[in-house]
JSON list of C-alpha atoms in Angstrom, two decimals:
[
{"chain": "A", "resi": 12, "resn": "UNK", "atom": "CA", "xyz": [29.01, 23.79, -50.10]},
{"chain": "A", "resi": 13, "resn": "UNK", "atom": "CA", "xyz": [29.39, 22.71, -47.04]},
{"chain": "A", "resi": 14, "resn": "UNK", "atom": "CA", "xyz": [26.55, 20.77, -44.80]},
{"chain": "A", "resi": 15, "resn": "UNK", "atom": "CA", "xyz": [25.35, 21.88, -41.97]},
{"chain": "A", "resi": 16, "resn": "UNK", "atom": "CA", "xyz": [23.91, 18.94, -39.91]},
{"chain": "A", "resi": 17, "resn": "UNK", "atom": "CA", "xyz": [20.34, 19.13, -38.60]},
{"chain": "A", "resi": 18, "resn": "UNK", "atom": "CA", "xyz": [19.38, 21.17, -36.09]},
{"chain": "A", "resi": 19, "resn": "UNK", "atom": "CA", "xyz": [18.71, 18.86, -32.43]},
{"chain": "A", "resi": 20, "resn": "UNK", "atom": "CA", "xyz": [15.20, 19.06, -31.75]},
{"chain": "A", "resi": 21, "resn": "UNK", "atom": "CA", "xyz": [14.73, 21.69, -28.70]},
{"chain": "A", "resi": 22, "resn": "UNK", "atom": "CA", "xyz": [14.24, 20.22, -25.22]},
{"chain": "A", "resi": 23, "resn": "UNK", "atom": "CA", "xyz": [12.08, 21.94, -22.41]},
{"chain": "A", "resi": 24, "resn": "UNK", "atom": "CA", "xyz": [13.94, 20.56, -19.35]},
{"chain": "A", "resi": 25, "resn": "UNK", "atom": "CA", "xyz": [11.43, 21.46, -16.83]},
{"chain": "A", "resi": 26, "resn": "UNK", "atom": "CA", "xyz": [9.04, 20.00, -19.19]},
{"chain": "A", "resi": 27, "resn": "UNK", "atom": "CA", "xyz": [10.83, 16.62, -19.40]},
{"chain": "A", "resi": 28, "resn": "UNK", "atom": "CA", "xyz": [11.38, 16.73, -15.27]},
{"chain": "A", "resi": 29, "resn": "UNK", "atom": "CA", "xyz": [8.07, 17.41, -14.79]},
{"chain": "A", "resi": 30, "resn": "UNK", "atom": "CA", "xyz": [7.04, 14.01, -17.15]},
{"chain": "A", "resi": 31, "resn": "UNK", "atom": "CA", "xyz": [9.56, 12.60, -15.37]},
{"chain": "A", "resi": 32, "resn": "UNK", "atom": "CA", "xyz": [7.78, 12.93, -12.15]},
{"chain": "A", "resi": 33, "resn": "UNK", "atom": "CA", "xyz": [4.31, 12.06, -13.21]},
{"chain": "A", "resi": 34, "resn": "UNK", "atom": "CA", "xyz": [5.37, 8.84, -14.26]},
{"chain": "A", "resi": 35, "resn": "UNK", "atom": "CA", "xyz": [7.21, 8.16, -10.77]},
{"chain": "A", "resi": 36, "resn": "UNK", "atom": "CA", "xyz": [3.63, 8.92, -9.40]},
{"chain": "A", "resi": 37, "resn": "UNK", "atom": "CA", "xyz": [1.66, 7.03, -11.50]},
{"chain": "A", "resi": 38, "resn": "UNK", "atom": "CA", "xyz": [3.59, 3.79, -10.03]},
{"chain": "A", "resi": 39, "resn": "UNK", "atom": "CA", "xyz": [2.33, 4.84, -6.89]},
{"chain": "A", "resi": 40, "resn": "UNK", "atom": "CA", "xyz": [-1.10, 5.52, -6.64]},
{"chain": "A", "resi": 41, "resn": "UNK", "atom": "CA", "xyz": [-2.11, 4.87, -3.51]},
{"chain": "A", "resi": 42, "resn": "UNK", "atom": "CA", "xyz": [0.50, 7.85, -3.37]},
{"chain": "A", "resi": 43, "resn": "UNK", "atom": "CA", "xyz": [4.73, 8.42, -2.63]},
{"chain": "A", "resi": 44, "resn": "UNK", "atom": "CA", "xyz": [6.35, 11.83, -0.51]},
{"chain": "A", "resi": 45, "resn": "UNK", "atom": "CA", "xyz": [8.64, 14.20, -2.62]},
{"chain": "A", "resi": 46, "resn": "UNK", "atom": "CA", "xyz": [11.13, 12.12, -1.61]},
{"chain": "A", "resi": 47, "resn": "UNK", "atom": "CA", "xyz": [10.70, 9.27, -3.07]},
{"chain": "A", "resi": 48, "resn": "UNK", "atom": "CA", "xyz": [9.19, 10.88, -5.84]},
{"chain": "A", "resi": 49, "resn": "UNK", "atom": "CA", "xyz": [13.06, 12.54, -6.20]},
{"chain": "A", "resi": 50, "resn": "UNK", "atom": "CA", "xyz": [14.64, 9.53, -6.02]},
{"chain": "A", "resi": 51, "resn": "UNK", "atom": "CA", "xyz": [12.42, 8.20, -8.87]},
{"chain": "A", "resi": 52, "resn": "UNK", "atom": "CA", "xyz": [12.54, 10.47, -11.36]},
{"chain": "A", "resi": 53, "resn": "UNK", "atom": "CA", "xyz": [16.05, 10.89, -10.12]},
{"chain": "A", "resi": 54, "resn": "UNK", "atom": "CA", "xyz": [15.71, 14.78, -9.21]},
{"chain": "A", "resi": 55, "resn": "UNK", "atom": "CA", "xyz": [16.66, 17.36, -6.63]},
{"chain": "A", "resi": 56, "resn": "UNK", "atom": "CA", "xyz": [14.75, 17.50, -3.59]},
{"chain": "A", "resi": 57, "resn": "UNK", "atom": "CA", "xyz": [14.31, 21.46, -3.85]},
{"chain": "A", "resi": 58, "resn": "UNK", "atom": "CA", "xyz": [13.03, 20.78, -7.83]},
{"chain": "A", "resi": 59, "resn": "UNK", "atom": "CA", "xyz": [10.90, 18.41, -7.12]},
{"chain": "A", "resi": 60, "resn": "UNK", "atom": "CA", "xyz": [8.98, 20.65, -4.61]},
{"chain": "A", "resi": 61, "resn": "UNK", "atom": "CA", "xyz": [9.29, 23.14, -7.32]},
{"chain": "A", "resi": 62, "resn": "UNK", "atom": "CA", "xyz": [7.60, 21.25, -10.16]},
{"chain": "A", "resi": 63, "resn": "UNK", "atom": "CA", "xyz": [4.80, 19.11, -7.61]},
{"chain": "A", "resi": 64, "resn": "UNK", "atom": "CA", "xyz": [3.71, 22.89, -6.59]},
{"chain": "A", "resi": 65, "resn": "UNK", "atom": "CA", "xyz": [2.99, 23.51, -10.08]},
{"chain": "A", "resi": 66, "resn": "UNK", "atom": "CA", "xyz": [2.09, 19.72, -10.89]},
{"chain": "A", "resi": 67, "resn": "UNK", "atom": "CA", "xyz": [-0.74, 19.82, -7.88]},
{"chain": "A", "resi": 68, "resn": "UNK", "atom": "CA", "xyz": [-1.98, 23.40, -8.82]},
{"chain": "A", "resi": 69, "resn": "UNK", "atom": "CA", "xyz": [-3.02, 22.26, -12.26]},
{"chain": "A", "resi": 70, "resn": "UNK", "atom": "CA", "xyz": [-4.26, 19.32, -11.30]},
{"chain": "A", "resi": 71, "resn": "UNK", "atom": "CA", "xyz": [-1.82, 16.84, -12.49]},
{"chain": "A", "resi": 72, "resn": "UNK", "atom": "CA", "xyz": [-1.57, 15.34, -9.00]},
{"chain": "A", "resi": 73, "resn": "UNK", "atom": "CA", "xyz": [-2.96, 15.53, -5.51]},
{"chain": "A", "resi": 74, "resn": "UNK", "atom": "CA", "xyz": [-1.71, 15.94, -2.52]},
{"chain": "A", "resi": 75, "resn": "UNK", "atom": "CA", "xyz": [-2.69, 13.92, 0.08]},
{"chain": "A", "resi": 76, "resn": "UNK", "atom": "CA", "xyz": [-1.42, 13.79, 3.85]},
{"chain": "A", "resi": 77, "resn": "UNK", "atom": "CA", "xyz": [1.49, 14.50, 2.76]},
{"chain": "A", "resi": 78, "resn": "UNK", "atom": "CA", "xyz": [1.94, 12.46, -0.07]},
{"chain": "A", "resi": 79, "resn": "UNK", "atom": "CA", "xyz": [1.26, 13.22, -3.44]},
{"chain": "A", "resi": 80, "resn": "UNK", "atom": "CA", "xyz": [-1.25, 10.95, -5.97]},
{"chain": "A", "resi": 81, "resn": "UNK", "atom": "CA", "xyz": [-2.54, 11.22, -9.42]},
{"chain": "A", "resi": 82, "resn": "UNK", "atom": "CA", "xyz": [-4.80, 14.21, -9.96]},
{"chain": "A", "resi": 83, "resn": "UNK", "atom": "CA", "xyz": [-8.15, 15.06, -11.41]},
{"chain": "A", "resi": 84, "resn": "UNK", "atom": "CA", "xyz": [-6.09, 16.57, -14.89]},
{"chain": "A", "resi": 85, "resn": "UNK", "atom": "CA", "xyz": [-7.01, 14.19, -17.68]},
{"chain": "A", "resi": 86, "resn": "UNK", "atom": "CA", "xyz": [-3.08, 13.38, -17.62]},
{"chain": "A", "resi": 87, "resn": "UNK", "atom": "CA", "xyz": [-3.44, 12.71, -13.91]},
{"chain": "A", "resi": 88, "resn": "UNK", "atom": "CA", "xyz": [-6.37, 10.41, -14.78]},
{"chain": "A", "resi": 89, "resn": "UNK", "atom": "CA", "xyz": [-4.71, 8.31, -17.28]},
{"chain": "A", "resi": 90, "resn": "UNK", "atom": "CA", "xyz": [-1.96, 7.31, -15.12]},
{"chain": "A", "resi": 91, "resn": "UNK", "atom": "CA", "xyz": [-4.30, 5.30, -12.84]},
{"chain": "A", "resi": 92, "resn": "UNK", "atom": "CA", "xyz": [-6.91, 3.88, -15.40]},
{"chain": "A", "resi": 93, "resn": "UNK", "atom": "CA", "xyz": [-9.76, 2.34, -14.19]},
{"chain": "A", "resi": 94, "resn": "UNK", "atom": "CA", "xyz": [-12.38, 3.34, -11.43]},
{"chain": "A", "resi": 95, "resn": "UNK", "atom": "CA", "xyz": [-11.04, 5.23, -8.37]},
{"chain": "A", "resi": 96, "resn": "UNK", "atom": "CA", "xyz": [-9.27, 3.00, -5.41]},
{"chain": "A", "resi": 97, "resn": "UNK", "atom": "CA", "xyz": [-11.55, 3.93, -2.99]},
{"chain": "A", "resi": 98, "resn": "UNK", "atom": "CA", "xyz": [-14.47, 3.31, -4.80]},
{"chain": "A", "resi": 99, "resn": "UNK", "atom": "CA", "xyz": [-13.36, 0.35, -5.46]},
{"chain": "A", "resi": 100, "resn": "UNK", "atom": "CA", "xyz": [-12.64, -0.86, -1.90]},
{"chain": "A", "resi": 101, "resn": "UNK", "atom": "CA", "xyz": [-16.27, 0.07, -0.97]},
{"chain": "A", "resi": 102, "resn": "UNK", "atom": "CA", "xyz": [-17.39, -2.26, -3.44]},
{"chain": "A", "resi": 103, "resn": "UNK", "atom": "CA", "xyz": [-15.27, -4.75, -1.92]},
{"chain": "A", "resi": 104, "resn": "UNK", "atom": "CA", "xyz": [-16.73, -4.44, 1.06]},
{"chain": "A", "resi": 105, "resn": "UNK", "atom": "CA", "xyz": [-20.12, -4.82, 0.55]},
{"chain": "A", "resi": 106, "resn": "UNK", "atom": "CA", "xyz": [-19.65, -7.87, -1.31]},
{"chain": "A", "resi": 107, "resn": "UNK", "atom": "CA", "xyz": [-17.49, -9.16, 1.00]},
{"chain": "A", "resi": 108, "resn": "UNK", "atom": "CA", "xyz": [-19.68, -7.99, 3.81]},
{"chain": "A", "resi": 109, "resn": "UNK", "atom": "CA", "xyz": [-16.46, -6.94, 6.14]},
{"chain": "A", "resi": 110, "resn": "UNK", "atom": "CA", "xyz": [-14.33, -4.01, 6.69]},
{"chain": "A", "resi": 111, "resn": "UNK", "atom": "CA", "xyz": [-11.62, -3.61, 3.85]},
{"chain": "A", "resi": 112, "resn": "UNK", "atom": "CA", "xyz": [-8.32, -2.25, 4.22]},
{"chain": "A", "resi": 113, "resn": "UNK", "atom": "CA", "xyz": [-5.23, -0.91, 2.63]},
{"chain": "A", "resi": 114, "resn": "UNK", "atom": "CA", "xyz": [-2.02, -0.80, 3.70]},
{"chain": "A", "resi": 115, "resn": "UNK", "atom": "CA", "xyz": [1.48, -0.56, 2.49]},
{"chain": "A", "resi": 116, "resn": "UNK", "atom": "CA", "xyz": [5.35, -0.20, 3.65]},
{"chain": "A", "resi": 117, "resn": "UNK", "atom": "CA", "xyz": [6.74, 2.92, 2.57]},
{"chain": "A", "resi": 118, "resn": "UNK", "atom": "CA", "xyz": [10.48, 4.49, 4.28]},
{"chain": "A", "resi": 119, "resn": "UNK", "atom": "CA", "xyz": [10.66, 1.34, 6.74]},
{"chain": "A", "resi": 120, "resn": "UNK", "atom": "CA", "xyz": [6.96, 1.91, 8.49]},
{"chain": "A", "resi": 121, "resn": "UNK", "atom": "CA", "xyz": [3.79, 0.35, 7.85]},
{"chain": "A", "resi": 122, "resn": "UNK", "atom": "CA", "xyz": [0.79, 3.02, 6.59]},
{"chain": "A", "resi": 123, "resn": "UNK", "atom": "CA", "xyz": [-2.57, 2.30, 6.63]},
{"chain": "A", "resi": 124, "resn": "UNK", "atom": "CA", "xyz": [-4.24, 4.21, 3.79]},
{"chain": "A", "resi": 125, "resn": "UNK", "atom": "CA", "xyz": [-7.44, 3.75, 3.91]},
{"chain": "A", "resi": 126, "resn": "UNK", "atom": "CA", "xyz": [-10.02, 1.73, 6.44]},
{"chain": "A", "resi": 127, "resn": "UNK", "atom": "CA", "xyz": [-13.73, 1.05, 4.63]},
{"chain": "A", "resi": 128, "resn": "UNK", "atom": "CA", "xyz": [-16.49, -0.53, 7.08]},
{"chain": "A", "resi": 129, "resn": "UNK", "atom": "CA", "xyz": [-18.71, -2.93, 5.28]},
{"chain": "A", "resi": 130, "resn": "UNK", "atom": "CA", "xyz": [-22.58, -2.66, 5.43]},
{"chain": "A", "resi": 131, "resn": "UNK", "atom": "CA", "xyz": [-22.27, -4.73, 8.50]},
{"chain": "A", "resi": 132, "resn": "UNK", "atom": "CA", "xyz": [-18.93, -4.41, 10.38]},
{"chain": "A", "resi": 133, "resn": "UNK", "atom": "CA", "xyz": [-17.04, -1.57, 11.38]},
{"chain": "A", "resi": 134, "resn": "UNK", "atom": "CA", "xyz": [-13.08, -1.43, 10.93]},
{"chain": "A", "resi": 135, "resn": "UNK", "atom": "CA", "xyz": [-11.28, -2.15, 13.49]},
{"chain": "A", "resi": 136, "resn": "UNK", "atom": "CA", "xyz": [-10.21, 0.94, 16.24]},
{"chain": "A", "resi": 137, "resn": "UNK", "atom": "CA", "xyz": [-6.58, 1.61, 15.80]},
{"chain": "A", "resi": 138, "resn": "UNK", "atom": "CA", "xyz": [-6.09, 1.36, 20.09]},
{"chain": "A", "resi": 139, "resn": "UNK", "atom": "CA", "xyz": [-2.76, 0.43, 19.08]},
{"chain": "A", "resi": 140, "resn": "UNK", "atom": "CA", "xyz": [-0.97, 2.30, 15.93]},
{"chain": "A", "resi": 141, "resn": "UNK", "atom": "CA", "xyz": [-0.51, -0.11, 13.22]},
{"chain": "A", "resi": 142, "resn": "UNK", "atom": "CA", "xyz": [2.70, 0.79, 12.32]},
{"chain": "A", "resi": 143, "resn": "UNK", "atom": "CA", "xyz": [4.20, -0.21, 15.84]},
{"chain": "A", "resi": 144, "resn": "UNK", "atom": "CA", "xyz": [2.11, -3.13, 15.95]},
{"chain": "A", "resi": 145, "resn": "UNK", "atom": "CA", "xyz": [3.10, -4.94, 12.26]},
{"chain": "A", "resi": 146, "resn": "UNK", "atom": "CA", "xyz": [3.38, -8.49, 14.50]},
{"chain": "A", "resi": 147, "resn": "UNK", "atom": "CA", "xyz": [0.35, -8.81, 15.47]},
{"chain": "A", "resi": 148, "resn": "UNK", "atom": "CA", "xyz": [-2.34, -7.60, 13.04]},
{"chain": "A", "resi": 149, "resn": "UNK", "atom": "CA", "xyz": [-2.17, -9.71, 9.61]},
{"chain": "A", "resi": 150, "resn": "UNK", "atom": "CA", "xyz": [-1.62, -6.28, 7.28]},
{"chain": "A", "resi": 151, "resn": "UNK", "atom": "CA", "xyz": [1.68, -5.74, 9.09]},
{"chain": "A", "resi": 152, "resn": "UNK", "atom": "CA", "xyz": [2.71, -9.14, 8.98]},
{"chain": "A", "resi": 153, "resn": "UNK", "atom": "CA", "xyz": [1.31, -9.38, 5.44]},
{"chain": "A", "resi": 154, "resn": "UNK", "atom": "CA", "xyz": [3.77, -6.24, 4.85]},
{"chain": "A", "resi": 155, "resn": "UNK", "atom": "CA", "xyz": [6.76, -7.80, 6.54]},
{"chain": "A", "resi": 156, "resn": "UNK", "atom": "CA", "xyz": [6.55, -11.20, 5.11]},
{"chain": "A", "resi": 157, "resn": "UNK", "atom": "CA", "xyz": [7.31, -9.33, 1.79]},
{"chain": "A", "resi": 158, "resn": "UNK", "atom": "CA", "xyz": [10.22, -8.00, 2.75]},
{"chain": "A", "resi": 159, "resn": "UNK", "atom": "CA", "xyz": [13.96, -9.50, 3.36]},
{"chain": "A", "resi": 160, "resn": "UNK", "atom": "CA", "xyz": [15.22, -11.60, 6.57]},
{"chain": "A", "resi": 161, "resn": "UNK", "atom": "CA", "xyz": [17.03, -8.37, 7.48]},
{"chain": "A", "resi": 162, "resn": "UNK", "atom": "CA", "xyz": [14.71, -6.16, 6.56]},
{"chain": "A", "resi": 163, "resn": "UNK", "atom": "CA", "xyz": [12.21, -8.16, 8.83]},
{"chain": "A", "resi": 164, "resn": "UNK", "atom": "CA", "xyz": [14.70, -8.15, 11.77]},
{"chain": "A", "resi": 165, "resn": "UNK", "atom": "CA", "xyz": [15.47, -4.34, 11.63]},
{"chain": "A", "resi": 166, "resn": "UNK", "atom": "CA", "xyz": [11.74, -3.55, 11.89]},
{"chain": "A", "resi": 167, "resn": "UNK", "atom": "CA", "xyz": [11.12, -5.68, 14.93]},
{"chain": "A", "resi": 168, "resn": "UNK", "atom": "CA", "xyz": [14.36, -4.22, 16.32]},
{"chain": "A", "resi": 169, "resn": "UNK", "atom": "CA", "xyz": [12.33, -0.41, 16.10]},
{"chain": "A", "resi": 170, "resn": "UNK", "atom": "CA", "xyz": [9.37, -2.25, 17.04]},
{"chain": "A", "resi": 171, "resn": "UNK", "atom": "CA", "xyz": [9.88, -5.21, 19.37]},
{"chain": "A", "resi": 172, "resn": "UNK", "atom": "CA", "xyz": [6.72, -7.21, 19.86]},
{"chain": "A", "resi": 173, "resn": "UNK", "atom": "CA", "xyz": [4.81, -6.53, 22.85]},
{"chain": "A", "resi": 174, "resn": "UNK", "atom": "CA", "xyz": [1.33, -8.49, 24.12]},
{"chain": "A", "resi": 175, "resn": "UNK", "atom": "CA", "xyz": [-1.89, -6.88, 23.10]},
{"chain": "A", "resi": 176, "resn": "UNK", "atom": "CA", "xyz": [-4.33, -10.02, 23.54]},
{"chain": "A", "resi": 177, "resn": "UNK", "atom": "CA", "xyz": [-3.27, -13.49, 25.10]},
{"chain": "A", "resi": 178, "resn": "UNK", "atom": "CA", "xyz": [-2.89, -14.63, 20.99]},
{"chain": "A", "resi": 179, "resn": "UNK", "atom": "CA", "xyz": [-0.23, -12.17, 20.31]},
{"chain": "A", "resi": 180, "resn": "UNK", "atom": "CA", "xyz": [3.03, -13.37, 19.02]},
{"chain": "A", "resi": 181, "resn": "UNK", "atom": "CA", "xyz": [6.02, -11.60, 21.04]},
{"chain": "A", "resi": 182, "resn": "UNK", "atom": "CA", "xyz": [9.08, -13.71, 20.72]},
{"chain": "A", "resi": 183, "resn": "UNK", "atom": "CA", "xyz": [10.93, -12.10, 17.72]},
{"chain": "A", "resi": 184, "resn": "UNK", "atom": "CA", "xyz": [12.25, -15.51, 16.42]},
{"chain": "A", "resi": 185, "resn": "UNK", "atom": "CA", "xyz": [8.90, -16.99, 16.53]},
{"chain": "A", "resi": 186, "resn": "UNK", "atom": "CA", "xyz": [7.23, -13.75, 14.87]},
{"chain": "A", "resi": 187, "resn": "UNK", "atom": "CA", "xyz": [10.38, -14.02, 12.37]},
{"chain": "A", "resi": 188, "resn": "UNK", "atom": "CA", "xyz": [9.81, -18.05, 11.36]},
{"chain": "A", "resi": 189, "resn": "UNK", "atom": "CA", "xyz": [5.69, -16.69, 11.10]},
{"chain": "A", "resi": 190, "resn": "UNK", "atom": "CA", "xyz": [6.90, -14.72, 8.07]},
{"chain": "A", "resi": 191, "resn": "UNK", "atom": "CA", "xyz": [9.34, -16.90, 6.37]},
{"chain": "A", "resi": 192, "resn": "UNK", "atom": "CA", "xyz": [7.17, -19.21, 6.25]},
{"chain": "A", "resi": 193, "resn": "UNK", "atom": "CA", "xyz": [4.62, -17.37, 4.57]},
{"chain": "A", "resi": 194, "resn": "UNK", "atom": "CA", "xyz": [3.71, -18.52, 1.09]},
{"chain": "A", "resi": 195, "resn": "UNK", "atom": "CA", "xyz": [4.40, -15.93, -1.44]},
{"chain": "A", "resi": 196, "resn": "UNK", "atom": "CA", "xyz": [0.88, -14.27, -3.20]},
{"chain": "A", "resi": 197, "resn": "UNK", "atom": "CA", "xyz": [-1.11, -15.91, -0.61]},
{"chain": "A", "resi": 198, "resn": "UNK", "atom": "CA", "xyz": [-3.06, -14.67, 2.29]},
{"chain": "A", "resi": 199, "resn": "UNK", "atom": "CA", "xyz": [-1.77, -14.14, 5.38]},
{"chain": "A", "resi": 200, "resn": "UNK", "atom": "CA", "xyz": [-4.33, -14.99, 8.37]},
{"chain": "A", "resi": 201, "resn": "UNK", "atom": "CA", "xyz": [-4.25, -13.82, 12.24]},
{"chain": "A", "resi": 202, "resn": "UNK", "atom": "CA", "xyz": [-7.53, -14.60, 14.72]},
{"chain": "A", "resi": 203, "resn": "UNK", "atom": "CA", "xyz": [-7.46, -12.22, 17.58]},
{"chain": "A", "resi": 204, "resn": "UNK", "atom": "CA", "xyz": [-3.84, -11.59, 17.86]},
{"chain": "A", "resi": 205, "resn": "UNK", "atom": "CA", "xyz": [-4.46, -7.92, 17.35]},
{"chain": "A", "resi": 206, "resn": "UNK", "atom": "CA", "xyz": [-8.28, -6.94, 18.71]},
{"chain": "A", "resi": 207, "resn": "UNK", "atom": "CA", "xyz": [-10.14, -9.23, 20.94]},
{"chain": "A", "resi": 208, "resn": "UNK", "atom": "CA", "xyz": [-13.14, -10.43, 19.07]},
{"chain": "A", "resi": 209, "resn": "UNK", "atom": "CA", "xyz": [-11.52, -9.72, 15.82]},
{"chain": "A", "resi": 210, "resn": "UNK", "atom": "CA", "xyz": [-9.84, -12.15, 12.71]},
{"chain": "A", "resi": 211, "resn": "UNK", "atom": "CA", "xyz": [-8.11, -10.87, 9.74]},
{"chain": "A", "resi": 212, "resn": "UNK", "atom": "CA", "xyz": [-6.65, -11.94, 6.74]},
{"chain": "A", "resi": 213, "resn": "UNK", "atom": "CA", "xyz": [-4.49, -9.92, 4.45]},
{"chain": "A", "resi": 214, "resn": "UNK", "atom": "CA", "xyz": [-3.25, -10.25, 0.58]},
{"chain": "A", "resi": 215, "resn": "UNK", "atom": "CA", "xyz": [-0.60, -9.74, -0.39]},
{"chain": "A", "resi": 216, "resn": "UNK", "atom": "CA", "xyz": [0.10, -6.97, -3.75]},
{"chain": "A", "resi": 217, "resn": "UNK", "atom": "CA", "xyz": [2.72, -5.27, -5.37]},
{"chain": "A", "resi": 218, "resn": "UNK", "atom": "CA", "xyz": [2.49, -1.40, -6.51]},
{"chain": "A", "resi": 219, "resn": "UNK", "atom": "CA", "xyz": [5.72, -0.76, -8.37]},
{"chain": "A", "resi": 220, "resn": "UNK", "atom": "CA", "xyz": [8.74, -1.63, -6.10]},
{"chain": "A", "resi": 221, "resn": "UNK", "atom": "CA", "xyz": [6.55, -1.32, -2.23]},
{"chain": "A", "resi": 222, "resn": "UNK", "atom": "CA", "xyz": [5.30, -3.83, -0.12]},
{"chain": "A", "resi": 223, "resn": "UNK", "atom": "CA", "xyz": [1.10, -3.32, -0.18]},
{"chain": "A", "resi": 224, "resn": "UNK", "atom": "CA", "xyz": [-1.99, -5.34, 0.98]},
{"chain": "A", "resi": 225, "resn": "UNK", "atom": "CA", "xyz": [-5.02, -5.58, 0.78]},
{"chain": "A", "resi": 226, "resn": "UNK", "atom": "CA", "xyz": [-7.22, -6.17, 3.99]},
{"chain": "A", "resi": 227, "resn": "UNK", "atom": "CA", "xyz": [-10.22, -7.62, 5.25]},
{"chain": "A", "resi": 228, "resn": "UNK", "atom": "CA", "xyz": [-11.45, -8.06, 9.40]},
{"chain": "A", "resi": 229, "resn": "UNK", "atom": "CA", "xyz": [-15.05, -9.80, 10.59]},
{"chain": "A", "resi": 230, "resn": "UNK", "atom": "CA", "xyz": [-15.63, -10.41, 14.04]},
{"chain": "A", "resi": 231, "resn": "UNK", "atom": "CA", "xyz": [-14.75, -13.20, 15.86]},
{"chain": "A", "resi": 232, "resn": "UNK", "atom": "CA", "xyz": [-18.60, -15.17, 15.40]},
{"chain": "A", "resi": 233, "resn": "UNK", "atom": "CA", "xyz": [-17.61, -15.63, 11.87]},
{"chain": "A", "resi": 234, "resn": "UNK", "atom": "CA", "xyz": [-14.38, -17.02, 11.83]},
{"chain": "A", "resi": 235, "resn": "UNK", "atom": "CA", "xyz": [-15.68, -19.72, 9.62]},
{"chain": "A", "resi": 236, "resn": "UNK", "atom": "CA", "xyz": [-16.18, -17.43, 7.00]},
{"chain": "A", "resi": 237, "resn": "UNK", "atom": "CA", "xyz": [-12.17, -16.27, 6.94]},
{"chain": "A", "resi": 238, "resn": "UNK", "atom": "CA", "xyz": [-10.84, -18.69, 5.07]},
{"chain": "A", "resi": 239, "resn": "UNK", "atom": "CA", "xyz": [-13.33, -18.64, 1.90]},
{"chain": "A", "resi": 240, "resn": "UNK", "atom": "CA", "xyz": [-13.49, -14.87, 2.11]},
{"chain": "A", "resi": 241, "resn": "UNK", "atom": "CA", "xyz": [-10.21, -14.31, 1.62]},
{"chain": "A", "resi": 242, "resn": "UNK", "atom": "CA", "xyz": [-10.33, -16.78, -1.42]},
{"chain": "A", "resi": 243, "resn": "UNK", "atom": "CA", "xyz": [-12.57, -14.26, -2.57]},
{"chain": "A", "resi": 244, "resn": "UNK", "atom": "CA", "xyz": [-10.81, -11.19, -2.18]},
{"chain": "A", "resi": 245, "resn": "UNK", "atom": "CA", "xyz": [-8.16, -13.05, -3.91]},
{"chain": "A", "resi": 246, "resn": "UNK", "atom": "CA", "xyz": [-9.85, -14.47, -7.24]},
{"chain": "A", "resi": 247, "resn": "UNK", "atom": "CA", "xyz": [-12.19, -10.48, -7.18]},
{"chain": "A", "resi": 248, "resn": "UNK", "atom": "CA", "xyz": [-8.09, -8.75, -7.17]},
{"chain": "A", "resi": 249, "resn": "UNK", "atom": "CA", "xyz": [-6.79, -10.98, -9.53]},
{"chain": "A", "resi": 250, "resn": "UNK", "atom": "CA", "xyz": [-9.75, -9.95, -11.85]},
{"chain": "A", "resi": 251, "resn": "UNK", "atom": "CA", "xyz": [-9.65, -6.30, -11.13]},
{"chain": "A", "resi": 252, "resn": "UNK", "atom": "CA", "xyz": [-7.01, -5.01, -9.80]},
{"chain": "A", "resi": 253, "resn": "UNK", "atom": "CA", "xyz": [-4.69, -4.79, -13.01]},
{"chain": "A", "resi": 254, "resn": "UNK", "atom": "CA", "xyz": [-7.18, -1.55, -13.85]},
{"chain": "A", "resi": 255, "resn": "UNK", "atom": "CA", "xyz": [-5.94, 0.14, -11.24]},
{"chain": "A", "resi": 256, "resn": "UNK", "atom": "CA", "xyz": [-2.38, -0.31, -11.56]},
{"chain": "A", "resi": 257, "resn": "UNK", "atom": "CA", "xyz": [-2.56, -3.52, -9.38]},
{"chain": "A", "resi": 258, "resn": "UNK", "atom": "CA", "xyz": [-0.81, -6.41, -9.51]},
{"chain": "A", "resi": 259, "resn": "UNK", "atom": "CA", "xyz": [-1.88, -9.61, -7.22]},
{"chain": "A", "resi": 260, "resn": "UNK", "atom": "CA", "xyz": [1.58, -11.05, -6.48]},
{"chain": "A", "resi": 261, "resn": "UNK", "atom": "CA", "xyz": [2.35, -14.88, -7.06]}
]
């Protein structure tokens, strides 16, 4: 009587690949491009596009401005536990009485994902694109400070520092020195470097391996609140951001 080995379970490759994409998307609750998800899931880009269309159609993912985020279907919601990020940021803006922002550093560029006005303060007008002026605002400085020295220098080569106000630092070596001095996990502050009449602070956070930040701005007439409000934001983040798949670096 011969013994046969137990049959291996039947595996459906397309389901495995779709689940890998869902896992990749869960690591980027604020969105990732198809190319980023393909790299993370180790899938061909053509296959990724086919699967993404299906996942979006079924509600497991949602496409927003060219990026994919967990959707409204149960599995999609489970990928990002807790409140909707925009709702959370709106609550923070109300608590801090400040305009609040979230931004990422993706594919070598600063990308603003949310800008939420406060109850009595509008968000800063993006007169000069944030991506081209990272040297001047706290959002960009915070994101660049999370990179290695070579990546910082390459960014400044792509986007040479230019004066936006009389307070803007424009000497590349001075900017790089300032970024190198940023303390890990601590807020970055700037005063009227991007926009005259505005002060800003940004807190470094981590979403997967992507440099990210939560920031707020205030009118310069309330600059006395800058440091204390930054510490309130840090404390608030440490208490609650884990429920949004956030972790404060430090």
